[in-house]
Coordinates of N, CA and C in Angstrom, one line a residue:
M1 N 15.6 -2.8 7.7 CA 15.2 -1.5 7.4 C 16.3 -0.5 7.6
S2 N 16.6 0.3 6.6 CA 17.7 1.2 6.6 C 17.2 2.4 7.5
T3 N 18.1 2.9 8.4 CA 17.8 4.0 9.3 C 18.5 5.3 9.0
S4 N 19.2 5.3 7.8 CA 20.0 6.5 7.5 C 19.0 7.7 7.3
G5 N 19.3 8.8 8.0 CA 18.5 10.0 7.8 C 17.2 10.0 8.6
I6 N 16.9 8.9 9.3 CA 15.6 8.8 10.0 C 15.9 9.0 11.5
G7 N 15.2 10.0 12.1 CA 15.3 10.2 13.5 C 14.7 9.2 14.4
P8 N 15.0 9.2 15.7 CA 14.4 8.1 16.5 C 12.9 8.0 16.6
E9 N 12.2 9.2 16.6 CA 10.8 9.2 16.6 C 10.2 8.6 15.4
A10 N 10.7 9.0 14.2 CA 10.2 8.5 13.0 C 10.5 7.0 12.8
L11 N 11.7 6.6 13.3 CA 12.0 5.2 13.3 C 11.0 4.4 14.1
K12 N 10.7 4.9 15.3 CA 9.7 4.2 16.2 C 8.4 4.1 15.4
R13 N 7.9 5.2 14.8 CA 6.7 5.1 14.0 C 6.7 4.1 12.9
L14 N 7.8 4.0 12.2 CA 8.0 3.0 11.2 C 7.9 1.6 11.8
R15 N 8.6 1.4 12.9 CA 8.6 0.1 13.5 C 7.2 -0.3 14.0
N16 N 6.5 0.7 14.6 CA 5.1 0.4 15.0 C 4.2 0.0 13.8
L17 N 4.4 0.8 12.7 CA 3.6 0.4 11.5 C 3.9 -1.0 11.0
S18 N 5.2 -1.3 11.0 CA 5.6 -2.6 10.6 C 5.0 -3.7 11.5
E19 N 5.0 -3.5 12.8 CA 4.5 -4.4 13.7 C 3.0 -4.5 13.6
F20 N 2.3 -3.5 13.2 CA 0.9 -3.5 12.9 C 0.5 -4.3 11.7
W21 N 1.2 -3.9 10.5 CA 0.8 -4.4 9.2 C 1.4 -5.8 9.0
G22 N 2.6 -6.0 9.4 CA 3.3 -7.3 9.1 C 2.5 -8.5 9.5
P23 N 2.0 -8.6 10.7 CA 1.2 -9.8 11.1 C -0.1 -9.9 10.3
K24 N -0.7 -8.8 10.0 CA -1.9 -8.9 9.2 C -1.6 -9.4 7.8
M25 N -0.5 -9.0 7.2 CA -0.2 -9.5 5.9 C 0.2 -11.0 5.9
Q26 N 0.9 -11.4 7.0 CA 1.3 -12.8 7.1 C 0.1 -13.7 7.4
A27 N -0.9 -13.1 8.0 CA -2.1 -13.9 8.3 C -3.1 -14.0 7.2
A28 N -2.9 -13.3 6.1 CA -3.8 -13.4 5.0 C -4.0 -14.8 4.5
T29 N -5.3 -15.1 4.3 CA -5.6 -16.5 3.9 C -5.7 -16.8 2.4
S30 N -5.6 -15.7 1.6 CA -5.6 -15.8 0.2 C -5.0 -14.6 -0.4
D31 N -4.7 -14.7 -1.7 CA -4.1 -13.5 -2.4 C -5.1 -12.4 -2.4
A32 N -6.4 -12.6 -2.5 CA -7.4 -11.6 -2.4 C -7.4 -10.9 -1.1
D33 N -7.3 -11.7 0.0 CA -7.2 -11.1 1.3 C -5.9 -10.3 1.5
L34 N -4.8 -10.8 1.0 CA -3.6 -10.0 1.1 C -3.7 -8.7 0.3
A35 N -4.3 -8.7 -0.9 CA -4.5 -7.5 -1.7 C -5.4 -6.5 -0.9
R36 N -6.4 -7.0 -0.2 CA -7.3 -6.1 0.6 C -6.5 -5.5 1.7
I37 N -5.7 -6.2 2.4 CA -4.9 -5.7 3.5 C -3.9 -4.7 3.0
C38 N -3.2 -5.0 1.9 CA -2.3 -4.0 1.3 C -3.0 -2.8 0.8
F39 N -4.2 -2.9 0.3 CA -4.9 -1.7 -0.1 C -5.3 -0.9 1.1
D40 N -5.7 -1.5 2.2 CA -6.0 -0.8 3.4 C -4.8 -0.1 4.0
R41 N -3.6 -0.8 3.9 CA -2.4 -0.2 4.3 C -2.0 1.1 3.5
A42 N -2.1 0.9 2.2 CA -1.8 2.1 1.3 C -2.8 3.2 1.5
K43 N -4.1 2.9 1.7 CA -5.0 4.0 2.0 C -4.8 4.7 3.3
A44 N -4.4 3.9 4.3 CA -4.1 4.5 5.6 C -2.8 5.4 5.5
A45 N -1.8 5.0 4.7 CA -0.6 5.8 4.5 C -0.9 7.0 3.8
A46 N -1.8 7.0 2.8 CA -2.2 8.2 2.0 C -3.0 9.1 2.9
K47 N -3.9 8.6 3.7 CA -4.6 9.5 4.6 C -3.6 10.2 5.6
R48 N -2.7 9.4 6.1 CA -1.7 10.0 7.1 C -0.9 11.0 6.4
A49 N -0.5 10.8 5.2 CA 0.3 11.8 4.4 C -0.5 13.0 4.2
Q50 N -1.8 12.9 3.9 CA -2.6 14.1 3.7 C -2.7 14.9 5.0
R51 N -2.9 14.2 6.1 CA -3.0 14.9 7.4 C -1.7 15.7 7.7
N52 N -0.6 15.1 7.1 CA 0.8 15.7 7.4 C 1.2 16.7 6.3
G53 N 0.2 17.1 5.5 CA 0.5 18.2 4.5 C 0.7 17.8 3.1
Q54 N 0.7 16.5 2.8 CA 0.8 16.1 1.4 C -0.6 15.9 0.8
A55 N -1.1 17.1 0.3 CA -2.5 17.1 -0.1 C -2.8 16.2 -1.3
G56 N -1.9 15.8 -2.1 CA -2.1 15.0 -3.2 C -1.8 13.5 -3.0
A57 N -1.6 13.1 -1.8 CA -1.3 11.7 -1.5 C -2.3 10.7 -2.0
M58 N -3.6 11.0 -1.7 CA -4.7 10.1 -2.1 C -4.8 10.0 -3.6
H59 N -4.6 11.2 -4.2 CA -4.7 11.2 -5.7 C -3.5 10.5 -6.3
A60 N -2.4 10.6 -5.7 CA -1.2 9.8 -6.2 C -1.4 8.3 -6.1
L61 N -2.0 7.9 -5.0 CA -2.3 6.5 -4.8 C -3.3 6.0 -5.8
A62 N -4.4 6.8 -6.0 CA -5.4 6.5 -7.0 C -4.7 6.4 -8.4
G63 N -3.8 7.2 -8.7 CA -3.1 7.2 -10.0 C -2.3 5.9 -10.2
Q64 N -1.6 5.5 -9.1 CA -0.9 4.3 -9.2 C -1.8 3.0 -9.4
L65 N -2.9 3.0 -8.6 CA -3.8 1.9 -8.8 C -4.4 1.9 -10.2
A66 N -4.8 3.0 -10.7 CA -5.4 3.1 -12.0 C -4.4 2.6 -13.1
Q67 N -3.1 3.0 -12.9 CA -2.1 2.5 -13.9 C -1.9 1.0 -13.8
W68 N -1.9 0.5 -12.6 CA -1.7 -0.9 -12.4 C -2.9 -1.7 -13.1
A69 N -4.1 -1.2 -12.8 CA -5.3 -1.8 -13.4 C -5.3 -1.8 -14.9
S70 N -4.9 -0.6 -15.5 CA -4.8 -0.4 -16.9 C -3.8 -1.4 -17.5
D71 N -2.6 -1.6 -16.8 CA -1.6 -2.5 -17.3 C -2.1 -3.9 -17.3
M72 N -2.9 -4.3 -16.3 CA -3.4 -5.7 -16.2 C -4.5 -5.9 -17.2
E73 N -5.3 -4.9 -17.5 CA -6.4 -5.0 -18.5 C -5.8 -5.1 -19.9
R74 N -4.7 -4.3 -20.1 CA -4.1 -4.4 -21.4 C -3.4 -5.8 -21.6
A75 N -2.8 -6.3 -20.6 CA -2.2 -7.6 -20.7 C -3.2 -8.7 -20.9
D76 N -4.3 -8.6 -20.3 CA -5.4 -9.5 -20.4 C -6.0 -9.5 -21.8
A77 N -6.2 -8.3 -22.3 CA -6.8 -8.1 -23.7 C -5.8 -8.6 -24.7
T78 N -4.5 -8.4 -24.5 CA -3.5 -8.9 -25.5 C -3.4 -10.4 -25.5
R79 N -3.6 -11.0 -24.3 CA -3.6 -12.5 -24.2 C -4.8 -13.1 -25.0
H80 N -5.9 -12.5 -25.0 CA -7.1 -13.0 -25.6 C -7.3 -12.5 -27.0
H81 N -6.5 -11.7 -27.5 CA -6.5 -11.2 -28.9 C -7.9 -10.8 -29.4
G82 N -8.6 -10.0 -28.6 CA -9.8 -9.4 -29.1 C -11.1 -10.0 -28.7

């Protein structure tokens, strides 16, 4: 993890987050479980960002998820040709 431009308190928070989420991700028993854990992590990060003044964080997360879903849906439709 690069520490350039990150103060000691922020670095500690990042380390704590890594220590919290890393084992959960490694313990996932399936891809679906891993996806759920990563979704929970992203949602927690968006909530934290909103509390810290980034009002659009949850909306930005929703936009990225919607785009990903749209891309997967389009790829699936293309594979099945109608």
